[in-house]
Amino acid sequence: AGWAEQRVIREIMIFLHANGVGTSRAVRIYKTYGNDAVQLISEDPYRLARDIRGIGFRTADAVAMKLGIEKTAMIRARAGISYALTESLDDGHCGLPRDELMPLAVKLLDIPEALIINALKLELEAGAVIADFIENRSCVFLAGLYHAEQSIVSRLKTLINGPPPWSEIAADKAIPWVEGKTGLALAESQKNAARAALASKVMVITGGPGVGKTTLVNVILRILAAKRVNLLLCAPTGRAAKRMTDTTGREAKTIHRVLEVDPRNGSFKRNEENALDCELLVVDETSMVDVLLMNSLLKAVPNDAAVIFVGDVDQLPPVGPGQALADIIASKAVPVVHLTEVFRQAAESQIIQSAHRINAGKLPDLLKPECQTDFYFVPADTPEVAVPRLLEIVKDRIPRRFGVDPVRDIQILCPMNRGGVGARSLNIELQKALNPRTEPRIEKFGTTYAVGDKVMQVENDYDKEVYNGDVGFVEAINLETREIVIDFDGRSVSFLFGELDQIALAYATTIHKSQGSEYPVVVIPVLTQHYAMLQRNLLYTGVTRGKRLVIMLGQKKAVAMAVKNTSGRRRWSKLRDWLAAI
């Protein structure tokens, strides 16, 4: 860069620093806006929240206040509407009823409702938000989400039509052929499902653990591969894709990789103009896919290709907005196979039995088992009792009895982040107990890291190719270059200290973050302190993460509360109604 450009960059940096924006975010802003950064931000600081990853309304608002923009300014009120709707995205909504949006915006912005009514009118006219009805309630949607749901419907409409892209398959010959080849004996329900899949253009396969979803998918893939059908397998997270690769013996990729994400802006190179090269797309763990990703994926599927969605619809809905899989199933717009029969070797597992009991609204067996099993309940009535008991179990009892590594093999899964038995405070305790190393260590963003610490990536970083939910271990800390090296599944990735807000300790994590992963050993604290989060699908998702051993620690009362509670608040979205009308 020339001297003049250097000067501009310096001025922009000084301007941003003066207005409370740190260096790594300032670099991001300069990369986005270039030399016009100061002018653009001065005119409308709220564009930062719209355009820059990692900057939300709060930061933009602080910059606006420093620039002397009035609290009651119309640009602030208008930005605040999108902010209020974006806040509700965290609860999975695509929109909100108007009578909920108004008080929320008043509270967040601390300005009179009359201003917000005006701002909403302007935002509706500009097309930034869209008004529509859900069951006779007037709702307001972020335009992007509203259009994404519309587009999912029109894509499914197109994809459902016509025959699958392979010539007709005699299932009654093909299924016995696979059984002979693999030594599997399929149940009648699986055979019927395979027949349906071989003749369907779009189809859903759903069911809980141990019901043979994987076996069924493998049978379908074997038959179609023998017919030289071009197959493409994908899943929403790196870990789910890796599991899919292991269980099918065919390469599965993340949805982001399949769609060829552009690291600079998170857009996809594969879309309606540049469709995927496949005749059958199989999506695993579909319950985790939010409406934005589902829309991007369906746009990239060629019209003549077939699609199979696989997933467990009773698990937690996606972290992002909407609940596409549940809506597709409920709408009856496409054929659905719901497997329910638990197969013999799975039936012996108490983990699987307990999961199905929870899902059916029954208490799992919490009595002391007669002999060694894979599911235990350890009573603890208060956080004061629970925390030391949990530390002792994780550090000594489980490793001694089951021969596992307390850091690599055991995952603590919490209903929530906050509170005495939440993931945050447990991480500090577990770090002390399991990795007491002192030097070198670094404290950044309120967390201390040392070599050997178990950490999790908490946002997608396409440049580094690490994604939200990936777990790694701190390999090296270099205080001179201010860098930390983290090993993610055998791949070393380097972070500057200033980027450590993308990382969190991961000895304990939330059940939400564990979706799509499996761990040898899972420990779940369940206490009434978590009452807000104690829901059936949360507990069910947590229990189904464990492969060899699941331990629930806490109060029977809390387990009973969770099993009963199916309120899992509804998500405001149009998708189900629109799909049902196809």
PDB file of C-alpha atoms in Angstrom, residues 169-382:
ATOM      1  CA  ILE A 169     -35.584 -50.141 -10.082  1.00  0.00           C
ATOM      2  CA  ALA A 170     -37.110 -53.524  -9.284  1.00  0.00           C
ATOM      3  CA  ALA A 171     -36.971 -53.118  -5.510  1.00  0.00           C
ATOM      4  CA  ASP A 172     -38.082 -56.709  -4.910  1.00  0.00           C
ATOM      5  CA  LYS A 173     -34.887 -57.906  -6.616  1.00  0.00           C
ATOM      6  CA  ALA A 174     -32.601 -55.108  -5.422  1.00  0.00           C
ATOM      7  CA  ILE A 175     -33.362 -55.389  -1.697  1.00  0.00           C
ATOM      8  CA  PRO A 176     -32.593 -59.153  -1.383  1.00  0.00           C
ATOM      9  CA  TRP A 177     -29.439 -58.488  -3.476  1.00  0.00           C
ATOM     10  CA  VAL A 178     -28.210 -55.931  -0.893  1.00  0.00           C
ATOM     11  CA  GLU A 179     -29.159 -58.216   2.000  1.00  0.00           C
ATOM     12  CA  GLY A 180     -27.069 -60.978   0.424  1.00  0.00           C
ATOM     13  CA  LYS A 181     -24.144 -58.639  -0.217  1.00  0.00           C
ATOM     14  CA  THR A 182     -24.079 -57.103   3.271  1.00  0.00           C
ATOM     15  CA  GLY A 183     -25.415 -59.919   5.441  1.00  0.00           C
ATOM     16  CA  LEU A 184     -28.111 -57.550   6.742  1.00  0.00           C
ATOM     17  CA  ALA A 185     -31.658 -58.700   7.287  1.00  0.00           C
ATOM     18  CA  LEU A 186     -34.018 -55.778   6.869  1.00  0.00           C
ATOM     19  CA  ALA A 187     -37.237 -55.462   8.830  1.00  0.00           C
ATOM     20  CA  GLU A 188     -40.460 -55.096   6.849  1.00  0.00           C
ATOM     21  CA  SER A 189     -40.686 -51.399   7.819  1.00  0.00           C
ATOM     22  CA  GLN A 190     -37.194 -50.795   6.401  1.00  0.00           C
ATOM     23  CA  LYS A 191     -37.989 -52.654   3.165  1.00  0.00           C
ATOM     24  CA  ASN A 192     -41.107 -50.556   2.639  1.00  0.00           C
ATOM     25  CA  ALA A 193     -39.094 -47.413   3.279  1.00  0.00           C
ATOM     26  CA  ALA A 194     -36.392 -48.485   0.812  1.00  0.00           C
ATOM     27  CA  ARG A 195     -39.048 -49.196  -1.841  1.00  0.00           C
ATOM     28  CA  ALA A 196     -40.553 -45.751  -1.316  1.00  0.00           C
ATOM     29  CA  ALA A 197     -37.158 -44.042  -1.463  1.00  0.00           C
ATOM     30  CA  LEU A 198     -36.166 -45.751  -4.706  1.00  0.00           C
ATOM     31  CA  ALA A 199     -39.307 -44.376  -6.350  1.00  0.00           C
ATOM     32  CA  SER A 200     -39.460 -40.903  -4.712  1.00  0.00           C
ATOM     33  CA  LYS A 201     -38.153 -37.571  -5.892  1.00  0.00           C
ATOM     34  CA  VAL A 202     -38.102 -35.942  -2.423  1.00  0.00           C
ATOM     35  CA  MET A 203     -38.454 -37.874   0.798  1.00  0.00           C
ATOM     36  CA  VAL A 204     -37.886 -37.640   4.570  1.00  0.00           C
ATOM     37  CA  ILE A 205     -36.531 -40.458   6.770  1.00  0.00           C
ATOM     38  CA  THR A 206     -36.951 -39.734  10.470  1.00  0.00           C
ATOM     39  CA  GLY A 207     -36.815 -41.660  13.757  1.00  0.00           C
ATOM     40  CA  GLY A 208     -34.960 -41.873  17.067  1.00  0.00           C
ATOM     41  CA  PRO A 209     -31.718 -43.682  17.966  1.00  0.00           C
ATOM     42  CA  GLY A 210     -31.364 -47.394  17.215  1.00  0.00           C
ATOM     43  CA  VAL A 211     -34.262 -47.577  14.739  1.00  0.00           C
ATOM     44  CA  GLY A 212     -32.061 -48.265  11.727  1.00  0.00           C
ATOM     45  CA  LYS A 213     -31.963 -44.928   9.868  1.00  0.00           C
ATOM     46  CA  THR A 214     -28.301 -45.505   8.966  1.00  0.00           C
ATOM     47  CA  THR A 215     -28.926 -49.072   7.791  1.00  0.00           C
ATOM     48  CA  LEU A 216     -31.797 -47.894   5.611  1.00  0.00           C
ATOM     49  CA  VAL A 217     -29.751 -45.078   4.068  1.00  0.00           C
ATOM     50  CA  ASN A 218     -26.882 -47.497   3.390  1.00  0.00           C
ATOM     51  CA  VAL A 219     -29.213 -49.927   1.623  1.00  0.00           C
ATOM     52  CA  ILE A 220     -30.578 -47.145  -0.600  1.00  0.00           C
ATOM     53  CA  LEU A 221     -27.053 -45.881  -1.361  1.00  0.00           C
ATOM     54  CA  ARG A 222     -25.777 -49.402  -2.176  1.00  0.00           C
ATOM     55  CA  ILE A 223     -28.596 -50.011  -4.658  1.00  0.00           C
ATOM     56  CA  LEU A 224     -28.277 -46.618  -6.351  1.00  0.00           C
ATOM     57  CA  ALA A 225     -24.461 -46.765  -6.456  1.00  0.00           C
ATOM     58  CA  ALA A 226     -24.736 -50.122  -8.234  1.00  0.00           C
ATOM     59  CA  LYS A 227     -26.945 -48.349 -10.795  1.00  0.00           C
ATOM     60  CA  ARG A 228     -24.193 -45.714 -11.240  1.00  0.00           C
ATOM     61  CA  VAL A 229     -26.350 -42.940  -9.783  1.00  0.00           C
ATOM     62  CA  ASN A 230     -24.303 -39.827  -8.955  1.00  0.00           C
ATOM     63  CA  LEU A 231     -24.600 -39.471  -5.145  1.00  0.00           C
ATOM     64  CA  LEU A 232     -23.806 -36.474  -2.955  1.00  0.00           C
ATOM     65  CA  LEU A 233     -23.837 -36.700   0.856  1.00  0.00           C
ATOM     66  CA  CYS A 234     -23.855 -33.755   3.236  1.00  0.00           C
ATOM     67  CA  ALA A 235     -24.581 -32.712   6.825  1.00  0.00           C
ATOM     68  CA  PRO A 236     -24.775 -29.360   8.628  1.00  0.00           C
ATOM     69  CA  THR A 237     -21.627 -29.647  10.782  1.00  0.00           C
ATOM     70  CA  GLY A 238     -18.118 -30.979  10.301  1.00  0.00           C
ATOM     71  CA  ARG A 239     -18.660 -33.586  12.996  1.00  0.00           C
ATOM     72  CA  ALA A 240     -21.981 -34.755  11.553  1.00  0.00           C
ATOM     73  CA  ALA A 241     -20.370 -35.035   8.091  1.00  0.00           C
ATOM     74  CA  LYS A 242     -17.495 -37.053   9.547  1.00  0.00           C
ATOM     75  CA  ARG A 243     -19.968 -39.398  11.244  1.00  0.00           C
ATOM     76  CA  MET A 244     -21.900 -39.773   8.001  1.00  0.00           C
ATOM     77  CA  THR A 245     -18.649 -40.673   6.210  1.00  0.00           C
ATOM     78  CA  ASP A 246     -17.870 -43.287   8.890  1.00  0.00           C
ATOM     79  CA  THR A 247     -21.326 -44.887   8.841  1.00  0.00           C
ATOM     80  CA  THR A 248     -21.818 -44.961   5.048  1.00  0.00           C
ATOM     81  CA  GLY A 249     -18.240 -45.531   3.894  1.00  0.00           C
ATOM     82  CA  ARG A 250     -18.748 -42.721   1.359  1.00  0.00           C
ATOM     83  CA  GLU A 251     -17.382 -39.205   1.576  1.00  0.00           C
ATOM     84  CA  ALA A 252     -19.834 -36.762   3.142  1.00  0.00           C
ATOM     85  CA  LYS A 253     -19.104 -33.036   3.301  1.00  0.00           C
ATOM     86  CA  THR A 254     -20.530 -30.137   5.260  1.00  0.00           C
ATOM     87  CA  ILE A 255     -23.341 -28.272   3.522  1.00  0.00           C
ATOM     88  CA  HIS A 256     -21.042 -25.231   3.395  1.00  0.00           C
ATOM     89  CA  ARG A 257     -18.364 -27.210   1.563  1.00  0.00           C
ATOM     90  CA  VAL A 258     -20.845 -28.756  -0.841  1.00  0.00           C
ATOM     91  CA  LEU A 259     -22.188 -25.282  -1.652  1.00  0.00           C
ATOM     92  CA  GLU A 260     -18.599 -23.941  -1.959  1.00  0.00           C
ATOM     93  CA  VAL A 261     -18.753 -21.103   0.536  1.00  0.00           C
ATOM     94  CA  ASP A 262     -16.777 -17.963  -0.304  1.00  0.00           C
ATOM     95  CA  PRO A 263     -14.703 -17.229   2.830  1.00  0.00           C
ATOM     96  CA  ARG A 264     -14.730 -13.481   2.196  1.00  0.00           C
ATOM     97  CA  ASN A 265     -18.448 -12.931   2.587  1.00  0.00           C
ATOM     98  CA  GLY A 266     -20.047 -16.276   3.410  1.00  0.00           C
ATOM     99  CA  SER A 267     -21.946 -16.416   0.097  1.00  0.00           C
ATOM    100  CA  PHE A 268     -22.178 -19.666  -1.893  1.00  0.00           C
ATOM    101  CA  LYS A 269     -20.724 -20.355  -5.342  1.00  0.00           C
ATOM    102  CA  ARG A 270     -23.283 -23.116  -5.915  1.00  0.00           C
ATOM    103  CA  ASN A 271     -26.796 -21.787  -6.564  1.00  0.00           C
ATOM    104  CA  GLU A 272     -29.573 -21.828  -9.162  1.00  0.00           C
ATOM    105  CA  GLU A 273     -27.153 -20.612 -11.874  1.00  0.00           C
ATOM    106  CA  ASN A 274     -24.424 -23.070 -10.890  1.00  0.00           C
ATOM    107  CA  ALA A 275     -26.242 -26.168  -9.646  1.00  0.00           C
ATOM    108  CA  LEU A 276     -24.703 -29.086  -7.754  1.00  0.00           C
ATOM    109  CA  ASP A 277     -23.468 -32.015  -9.784  1.00  0.00           C
ATOM    110  CA  CYS A 278     -25.607 -34.850  -8.421  1.00  0.00           C
ATOM    111  CA  GLU A 279     -28.606 -37.054  -9.124  1.00  0.00           C
ATOM    112  CA  LEU A 280     -29.339 -37.783  -5.463  1.00  0.00           C
ATOM    113  CA  LEU A 281     -28.574 -35.481  -2.553  1.00  0.00           C
ATOM    114  CA  VAL A 282     -28.741 -37.028   0.930  1.00  0.00           C
ATOM    115  CA  VAL A 283     -28.828 -34.608   3.869  1.00  0.00           C
ATOM    116  CA  ASP A 284     -28.175 -36.027   7.352  1.00  0.00           C
ATOM    117  CA  GLU A 285     -29.018 -34.375  10.716  1.00  0.00           C
ATOM    118  CA  THR A 286     -31.562 -32.238   8.865  1.00  0.00           C
ATOM    119  CA  SER A 287     -33.215 -31.184  12.146  1.00  0.00           C
ATOM    120  CA  MET A 288     -30.244 -28.814  12.617  1.00  0.00           C
ATOM    121  CA  VAL A 289     -30.641 -26.987   9.294  1.00  0.00           C
ATOM    122  CA  ASP A 290     -32.188 -23.509   9.632  1.00  0.00           C
ATOM    123  CA  VAL A 291     -34.303 -21.887   6.920  1.00  0.00           C
ATOM    124  CA  LEU A 292     -31.479 -19.765   5.470  1.00  0.00           C
ATOM    125  CA  LEU A 293     -29.203 -22.757   4.906  1.00  0.00           C
ATOM    126  CA  MET A 294     -32.091 -24.961   3.725  1.00  0.00           C
ATOM    127  CA  ASN A 295     -32.974 -22.298   1.162  1.00  0.00           C
ATOM    128  CA  SER A 296     -29.367 -22.030  -0.092  1.00  0.00           C
ATOM    129  CA  LEU A 297     -29.138 -25.814  -0.345  1.00  0.00           C
ATOM    130  CA  LEU A 298     -32.426 -26.313  -2.210  1.00  0.00           C
ATOM    131  CA  LYS A 299     -31.576 -23.509  -4.642  1.00  0.00           C
ATOM    132  CA  ALA A 300     -28.440 -25.405  -5.642  1.00  0.00           C
ATOM    133  CA  VAL A 301     -30.160 -28.775  -6.205  1.00  0.00           C
ATOM    134  CA  PRO A 302     -30.718 -29.432  -9.933  1.00  0.00           C
ATOM    135  CA  ASN A 303     -34.433 -29.694 -10.823  1.00  0.00           C
ATOM    136  CA  ASP A 304     -34.190 -33.296 -12.004  1.00  0.00           C
ATOM    137  CA  ALA A 305     -32.261 -34.546  -8.943  1.00  0.00           C
ATOM    138  CA  ALA A 306     -33.809 -36.435  -6.011  1.00  0.00           C
ATOM    139  CA  VAL A 307     -33.371 -35.451  -2.353  1.00  0.00           C
ATOM    140  CA  ILE A 308     -33.546 -37.507   0.848  1.00  0.00           C
ATOM    141  CA  PHE A 309     -33.675 -35.643   4.161  1.00  0.00           C
ATOM    142  CA  VAL A 310     -32.584 -37.768   7.136  1.00  0.00           C
ATOM    143  CA  GLY A 311     -32.927 -36.635  10.732  1.00  0.00           C
ATOM    144  CA  ASP A 312     -34.494 -37.046  14.147  1.00  0.00           C
ATOM    145  CA  VAL A 313     -37.324 -34.544  14.261  1.00  0.00           C
ATOM    146  CA  ASP A 314     -37.727 -34.887  18.044  1.00  0.00           C
ATOM    147  CA  GLN A 315     -34.315 -33.394  18.723  1.00  0.00           C
ATOM    148  CA  LEU A 316     -33.768 -29.701  19.349  1.00  0.00           C
ATOM    149  CA  PRO A 317     -34.726 -27.410  16.494  1.00  0.00           C
ATOM    150  CA  PRO A 318     -31.889 -25.530  14.736  1.00  0.00           C
ATOM    151  CA  VAL A 319     -29.856 -22.894  16.558  1.00  0.00           C
ATOM    152  CA  GLY A 320     -30.805 -20.515  13.721  1.00  0.00           C
ATOM    153  CA  PRO A 321     -34.283 -19.400  12.619  1.00  0.00           C
ATOM    154  CA  GLY A 322     -37.169 -21.693  11.661  1.00  0.00           C
ATOM    155  CA  GLN A 323     -37.544 -25.465  11.883  1.00  0.00           C
ATOM    156  CA  ALA A 324     -37.536 -26.627   8.285  1.00  0.00           C
ATOM    157  CA  LEU A 325     -37.519 -30.399   8.880  1.00  0.00           C
ATOM    158  CA  ALA A 326     -40.391 -30.305  11.391  1.00  0.00           C
ATOM    159  CA  ASP A 327     -42.386 -28.060   9.044  1.00  0.00           C
ATOM    160  CA  ILE A 328     -41.763 -30.269   5.999  1.00  0.00           C
ATOM    161  CA  ILE A 329     -42.910 -33.338   7.965  1.00  0.00           C
ATOM    162  CA  ALA A 330     -45.964 -31.673   9.528  1.00  0.00           C
ATOM    163  CA  SER A 331     -47.113 -30.199   6.212  1.00  0.00           C
ATOM    164  CA  LYS A 332     -47.340 -33.661   4.579  1.00  0.00           C
ATOM    165  CA  ALA A 333     -46.052 -32.015   1.393  1.00  0.00           C
ATOM    166  CA  VAL A 334     -43.537 -34.823   0.779  1.00  0.00           C
ATOM    167  CA  PRO A 335     -43.540 -38.554   1.646  1.00  0.00           C
ATOM    168  CA  VAL A 336     -42.215 -39.268   5.159  1.00  0.00           C
ATOM    169  CA  VAL A 337     -40.927 -42.560   6.557  1.00  0.00           C
ATOM    170  CA  HIS A 338     -41.087 -42.551  10.355  1.00  0.00           C
ATOM    171  CA  LEU A 339     -39.058 -45.488  11.717  1.00  0.00           C
ATOM    172  CA  THR A 340     -40.061 -46.505  15.244  1.00  0.00           C
ATOM    173  CA  GLU A 341     -38.932 -50.100  15.795  1.00  0.00           C
ATOM    174  CA  VAL A 342     -35.795 -50.310  17.997  1.00  0.00           C
ATOM    175  CA  PHE A 343     -33.537 -53.134  16.785  1.00  0.00           C
ATOM    176  CA  ARG A 344     -32.184 -55.911  18.953  1.00  0.00           C
ATOM    177  CA  GLN A 345     -28.599 -54.859  19.639  1.00  0.00           C
ATOM    178  CA  ALA A 346     -29.768 -51.281  20.213  1.00  0.00           C
ATOM    179  CA  ALA A 347     -32.553 -52.454  22.528  1.00  0.00           C
ATOM    180  CA  GLU A 348     -29.953 -53.748  25.004  1.00  0.00           C
ATOM    181  CA  SER A 349     -28.562 -50.243  25.467  1.00  0.00           C
ATOM    182  CA  GLN A 350     -30.015 -48.348  28.411  1.00  0.00           C
ATOM    183  CA  ILE A 351     -28.967 -45.101  26.691  1.00  0.00           C
ATOM    184  CA  ILE A 352     -31.296 -45.876  23.794  1.00  0.00           C
ATOM    185  CA  GLN A 353     -34.060 -47.209  26.047  1.00  0.00           C
ATOM    186  CA  SER A 354     -33.844 -44.074  28.210  1.00  0.00           C
ATOM    187  CA  ALA A 355     -33.898 -41.788  25.178  1.00  0.00           C
ATOM    188  CA  HIS A 356     -37.067 -43.429  23.866  1.00  0.00           C
ATOM    189  CA  ARG A 357     -38.698 -43.261  27.299  1.00  0.00           C
ATOM    190  CA  ILE A 358     -37.903 -39.543  27.572  1.00  0.00           C
ATOM    191  CA  ASN A 359     -39.248 -38.961  24.079  1.00  0.00           C
ATOM    192  CA  ALA A 360     -42.466 -40.784  24.971  1.00  0.00           C
ATOM    193  CA  GLY A 361     -42.889 -38.561  28.039  1.00  0.00           C
ATOM    194  CA  LYS A 362     -41.904 -41.263  30.560  1.00  0.00           C
ATOM    195  CA  LEU A 363     -39.210 -41.020  33.231  1.00  0.00           C
ATOM    196  CA  PRO A 364     -36.076 -43.021  32.438  1.00  0.00           C
ATOM    197  CA  ASP A 365     -35.068 -45.627  35.026  1.00  0.00           C
ATOM    198  CA  LEU A 366     -33.261 -43.607  37.714  1.00  0.00           C
ATOM    199  CA  LEU A 367     -32.725 -46.455  40.204  1.00  0.00           C
ATOM    200  CA  LYS A 368     -29.289 -47.810  41.045  1.00  0.00           C
ATOM    201  CA  PRO A 369     -28.572 -50.483  38.410  1.00  0.00           C
ATOM    202  CA  GLU A 370     -27.990 -54.115  39.468  1.00  0.00           C
ATOM    203  CA  CYS A 371     -24.978 -54.573  37.182  1.00  0.00           C
ATOM    204  CA  GLN A 372     -22.715 -52.498  34.959  1.00  0.00           C
ATOM    205  CA  THR A 373     -24.743 -50.610  32.364  1.00  0.00           C
ATOM    206  CA  ASP A 374     -24.359 -47.585  30.092  1.00  0.00           C
ATOM    207  CA  PHE A 375     -26.834 -45.205  31.785  1.00  0.00           C
ATOM    208  CA  TYR A 376     -26.595 -43.945  35.389  1.00  0.00           C
ATOM    209  CA  PHE A 377     -28.350 -41.358  37.518  1.00  0.00           C
ATOM    210  CA  VAL A 378     -26.337 -39.714  40.318  1.00  0.00           C
ATOM    211  CA  PRO A 379     -28.435 -37.751  42.823  1.00  0.00           C
ATOM    212  CA  ALA A 380     -27.361 -34.226  43.854  1.00  0.00           C
ATOM    213  CA  ASP A 381     -29.881 -31.784  45.279  1.00  0.00           C
ATOM    214  CA  THR A 382     -28.092 -28.441  45.036  1.00  0.00           C
TER     215      THR A 382
END
